[in-house]
Amino acid sequence: MYSRWNLARNLRRFYEHGRYVHKFYPQALVGINQLETPIRPQALYDRQVSCGLHDVSYQAHHNRSFRSVEDPFSLVADELSLIAKNLREQVAEEVQNKAPKLASAAKYFFERAEGKKFRPTVLLLMASALNMPIPQSTAEEVFDTLSEGLRARQQAIAKITEMIHVASLLHDDVLDDADKRRGIESLNLVMGNKLSVLAGDFLLSKACMALADLKNTEVVSLIAKVVENLVTGETMQMTSTSEQRRSMEYYLEKTYCKTASLISNSCKSVAILAGQTAEVAMLAYDYGRNLGLAYQLTDDILDFTGNKDVLGKGVLSDIRHGIVTAPILYAIEEFPQLGEIVDQGFDDPANVDLALEYLGKSRGIERARQLAEEHATRAKEAIEALPDSDDEDVLRSRSALIDLTDRAIRRTK
């Protein structure tokens, strides 16, 4: 955890002048990993895509209808496969001979737990959603080269985001003494805490190197803030006072730092690299922020309602670790005596049973689900407010982002 904070601090010393501050939460840009060979999305085979370097008018289109998408992941499946392959092959190639155990540890989840790659999918779709048609009078080969270069940089954001995410999981599993992650044995269980921490540090260093390759000070500043937020959020969770543990505002700020900061500022980075206006970049940020909050709220609900075999981890994990989430916070509002049990902690299994009893009698789950839906609605509104476009690929990608928002809150794992 200290390593994450130290990396963020040093990066921000270089790029402090490029920092942006959000009205309610700190902004953060997400890093970059320059791809050696650009991966062209299917849309670039079918048509030329602009680099988004021109100004666009900022207006809301709340009545716009988007074409439904059968499977959002299928729109970027080829890119996701190649990005996953690059991560597996490149993430530890430099240390394969010098430190083979470190290389194996760094690649552990990339090789064993593919999953849906939710975050990279969001970022690739956001990149497509922000592309605008190019003037027909411009030489096609010029824009084709620029578009490929832009897409490679946006793909790099997706790679870097995944590396930072996995690094944070490795560190969190050590802190939580977890034995399962994504349905497989956690790295700390397989290789020990020390190597797990080093693997997370190594992934963060790879992310920083990739970030530097982008040579964009705004993006560097934001990704540094993301890493700082990850450490801040984990520390908030570990060191909260009794009053803070009962505070919904504190819970949401912690959730932003631990989960939503990464995806929101990754989305904003994609927009900045495309040369979009500040208004459009903020809409991309708002989408990611609200999607991230909705996603984590749903995770917190599933910790009480999910199935262990489906989730790939134990249910009631949070409460057994003394972590108070939205369902319990809402239940405390109805049954204040539950707050006293929270203060006592959950080392005693009887307190866990009592908390679940109060939760079952309350509207805690229902209200947490409503809050997740509110954030999901705000995420959709951000997409609907993007500048107008008649381009089919742009509209299809925006529709996919809206569909992903629904999937985030309706999932069972």
PDB file of N, CA, C and O in Angstrom, residues 10-36:
ATOM      1  N   ASN A  10       5.325  10.584  -6.320  1.00  0.00           N
ATOM      2  CA  ASN A  10       6.442  10.976  -7.175  1.00  0.00           C
ATOM      3  C   ASN A  10       5.975  11.402  -8.556  1.00  0.00           C
ATOM      4  O   ASN A  10       6.510  12.332  -9.151  1.00  0.00           O
ATOM      5  N   LEU A  11       4.974  10.702  -9.092  1.00  0.00           N
ATOM      6  CA  LEU A  11       4.442  11.092 -10.391  1.00  0.00           C
ATOM      7  C   LEU A  11       3.821  12.471 -10.337  1.00  0.00           C
ATOM      8  O   LEU A  11       4.001  13.294 -11.230  1.00  0.00           O
ATOM      9  N   ARG A  12       3.092  12.747  -9.275  1.00  0.00           N
ATOM     10  CA  ARG A  12       2.391  14.024  -9.173  1.00  0.00           C
ATOM     11  C   ARG A  12       3.370  15.181  -8.996  1.00  0.00           C
ATOM     12  O   ARG A  12       3.074  16.305  -9.376  1.00  0.00           O
ATOM     13  N   ARG A  13       4.538  14.935  -8.429  1.00  0.00           N
ATOM     14  CA  ARG A  13       5.524  15.995  -8.312  1.00  0.00           C
ATOM     15  C   ARG A  13       5.950  16.489  -9.692  1.00  0.00           C
ATOM     16  O   ARG A  13       6.237  17.670  -9.896  1.00  0.00           O
ATOM     17  N   PHE A  14       5.985  15.554 -10.658  1.00  0.00           N
ATOM     18  CA  PHE A  14       6.369  15.934 -12.010  1.00  0.00           C
ATOM     19  C   PHE A  14       5.258  16.668 -12.743  1.00  0.00           C
ATOM     20  O   PHE A  14       5.493  17.556 -13.551  1.00  0.00           O
ATOM     21  N   TYR A  15       4.033  16.288 -12.467  1.00  0.00           N
ATOM     22  CA  TYR A  15       2.934  16.748 -13.305  1.00  0.00           C
ATOM     23  C   TYR A  15       1.845  17.484 -12.552  1.00  0.00           C
ATOM     24  O   TYR A  15       0.697  17.505 -12.945  1.00  0.00           O
ATOM     25  N   GLU A  16       2.180  18.091 -11.424  1.00  0.00           N
ATOM     26  CA  GLU A  16       1.199  18.759 -10.580  1.00  0.00           C
ATOM     27  C   GLU A  16       0.458  19.841 -11.342  1.00  0.00           C
ATOM     28  O   GLU A  16      -0.725  20.075 -11.117  1.00  0.00           O
ATOM     29  N   HIS A  17       1.145  20.496 -12.278  1.00  0.00           N
ATOM     30  CA  HIS A  17       0.520  21.612 -12.986  1.00  0.00           C
ATOM     31  C   HIS A  17      -0.629  21.167 -13.860  1.00  0.00           C
ATOM     32  O   HIS A  17      -1.450  21.983 -14.268  1.00  0.00           O
ATOM     33  N   GLY A  18      -0.727  19.886 -14.178  1.00  0.00           N
ATOM     34  CA  GLY A  18      -1.795  19.429 -15.057  1.00  0.00           C
ATOM     35  C   GLY A  18      -3.001  18.900 -14.320  1.00  0.00           C
ATOM     36  O   GLY A  18      -3.903  18.342 -14.916  1.00  0.00           O
ATOM     37  N   ARG A  19      -3.035  19.073 -13.000  1.00  0.00           N
ATOM     38  CA  ARG A  19      -4.106  18.451 -12.210  1.00  0.00           C
ATOM     39  C   ARG A  19      -5.435  19.182 -12.386  1.00  0.00           C
ATOM     40  O   ARG A  19      -5.496  20.391 -12.487  1.00  0.00           O
ATOM     41  N   TYR A  20      -6.490  18.397 -12.410  1.00  0.00           N
ATOM     42  CA  TYR A  20      -7.835  18.948 -12.450  1.00  0.00           C
ATOM     43  C   TYR A  20      -8.562  18.519 -11.185  1.00  0.00           C
ATOM     44  O   TYR A  20      -8.288  17.455 -10.641  1.00  0.00           O
ATOM     45  N   VAL A  21      -9.462  19.341 -10.727  1.00  0.00           N
ATOM     46  CA  VAL A  21     -10.180  19.039  -9.491  1.00  0.00           C
ATOM     47  C   VAL A  21     -11.672  19.000  -9.767  1.00  0.00           C
ATOM     48  O   VAL A  21     -12.224  19.911 -10.360  1.00  0.00           O
ATOM     49  N   HIS A  22     -12.304  17.921  -9.371  1.00  0.00           N
ATOM     50  CA  HIS A  22     -13.744  17.780  -9.572  1.00  0.00           C
ATOM     51  C   HIS A  22     -14.488  18.503  -8.462  1.00  0.00           C
ATOM     52  O   HIS A  22     -13.950  18.728  -7.395  1.00  0.00           O
ATOM     53  N   LYS A  23     -15.719  18.822  -8.722  1.00  0.00           N
ATOM     54  CA  LYS A  23     -16.503  19.579  -7.748  1.00  0.00           C
ATOM     55  C   LYS A  23     -16.664  18.819  -6.446  1.00  0.00           C
ATOM     56  O   LYS A  23     -16.615  19.394  -5.364  1.00  0.00           O
ATOM     57  N   PHE A  24     -16.881  17.514  -6.554  1.00  0.00           N
ATOM     58  CA  PHE A  24     -17.138  16.752  -5.343  1.00  0.00           C
ATOM     59  C   PHE A  24     -16.012  15.779  -5.006  1.00  0.00           C
ATOM     60  O   PHE A  24     -15.709  15.548  -3.849  1.00  0.00           O
ATOM     61  N   TYR A  25     -15.397  15.187  -6.031  1.00  0.00           N
ATOM     62  CA  TYR A  25     -14.356  14.200  -5.782  1.00  0.00           C
ATOM     63  C   TYR A  25     -13.128  14.564  -6.584  1.00  0.00           C
ATOM     64  O   TYR A  25     -13.222  15.131  -7.649  1.00  0.00           O
ATOM     65  N   PRO A  26     -11.945  14.187  -6.127  1.00  0.00           N
ATOM     66  CA  PRO A  26     -10.726  14.485  -6.875  1.00  0.00           C
ATOM     67  C   PRO A  26     -10.750  13.785  -8.220  1.00  0.00           C
ATOM     68  O   PRO A  26     -11.187  12.654  -8.333  1.00  0.00           O
ATOM     69  N   GLN A  27     -10.278  14.462  -9.256  1.00  0.00           N
ATOM     70  CA  GLN A  27     -10.163  13.858 -10.573  1.00  0.00           C
ATOM     71  C   GLN A  27      -8.904  13.007 -10.595  1.00  0.00           C
ATOM     72  O   GLN A  27      -7.962  13.249  -9.896  1.00  0.00           O
ATOM     73  N   ALA A  28      -8.905  12.078 -11.476  1.00  0.00           N
ATOM     74  CA  ALA A  28      -7.687  11.333 -11.691  1.00  0.00           C
ATOM     75  C   ALA A  28      -7.671  10.848 -13.113  1.00  0.00           C
ATOM     76  O   ALA A  28      -8.683  10.477 -13.632  1.00  0.00           O
ATOM     77  N   LEU A  29      -6.580  10.894 -13.736  1.00  0.00           N
ATOM     78  CA  LEU A  29      -6.486  10.375 -15.088  1.00  0.00           C
ATOM     79  C   LEU A  29      -5.847   9.027 -15.008  1.00  0.00           C
ATOM     80  O   LEU A  29      -5.040   8.757 -14.164  1.00  0.00           O
ATOM     81  N   VAL A  30      -6.136   8.241 -15.942  1.00  0.00           N
ATOM     82  CA  VAL A  30      -5.644   6.896 -15.888  1.00  0.00           C
ATOM     83  C   VAL A  30      -4.556   6.690 -16.903  1.00  0.00           C
ATOM     84  O   VAL A  30      -4.529   7.312 -17.932  1.00  0.00           O
ATOM     85  N   GLY A  31      -3.672   5.793 -16.598  1.00  0.00           N
ATOM     86  CA  GLY A  31      -2.446   5.655 -17.336  1.00  0.00           C
ATOM     87  C   GLY A  31      -2.515   4.990 -18.661  1.00  0.00           C
ATOM     88  O   GLY A  31      -3.546   4.670 -19.151  1.00  0.00           O
ATOM     89  N   ILE A  32      -1.386   4.846 -19.214  1.00  0.00           N
ATOM     90  CA  ILE A  32      -1.276   4.495 -20.592  1.00  0.00           C
ATOM     91  C   ILE A  32      -0.170   3.486 -20.771  1.00  0.00           C
ATOM     92  O   ILE A  32       0.816   3.555 -20.121  1.00  0.00           O
ATOM     93  N   ASN A  33      -0.349   2.597 -21.691  1.00  0.00           N
ATOM     94  CA  ASN A  33       0.713   1.676 -22.027  1.00  0.00           C
ATOM     95  C   ASN A  33       0.805   1.629 -23.538  1.00  0.00           C
ATOM     96  O   ASN A  33      -0.071   1.089 -24.182  1.00  0.00           O
ATOM     97  N   GLN A  34       1.822   2.262 -24.103  1.00  0.00           N
ATOM     98  CA  GLN A  34       1.931   2.391 -25.549  1.00  0.00           C
ATOM     99  C   GLN A  34       2.025   1.020 -26.189  1.00  0.00           C
ATOM    100  O   GLN A  34       2.891   0.221 -25.879  1.00  0.00           O
ATOM    101  N   LEU A  35       1.112   0.721 -27.099  1.00  0.00           N
ATOM    102  CA  LEU A  35       1.149  -0.546 -27.803  1.00  0.00           C
ATOM    103  C   LEU A  35       2.140  -0.454 -28.949  1.00  0.00           C
ATOM    104  O   LEU A  35       2.203   0.531 -29.656  1.00  0.00           O
ATOM    105  N   GLU A  36       2.922  -1.513 -29.150  1.00  0.00           N
ATOM    106  CA  GLU A  36       3.882  -1.492 -30.236  1.00  0.00           C
ATOM    107  C   GLU A  36       3.175  -1.508 -31.587  1.00  0.00           C
ATOM    108  O   GLU A  36       3.593  -0.863 -32.542  1.00  0.00           O
TER     109      GLU A  36
END
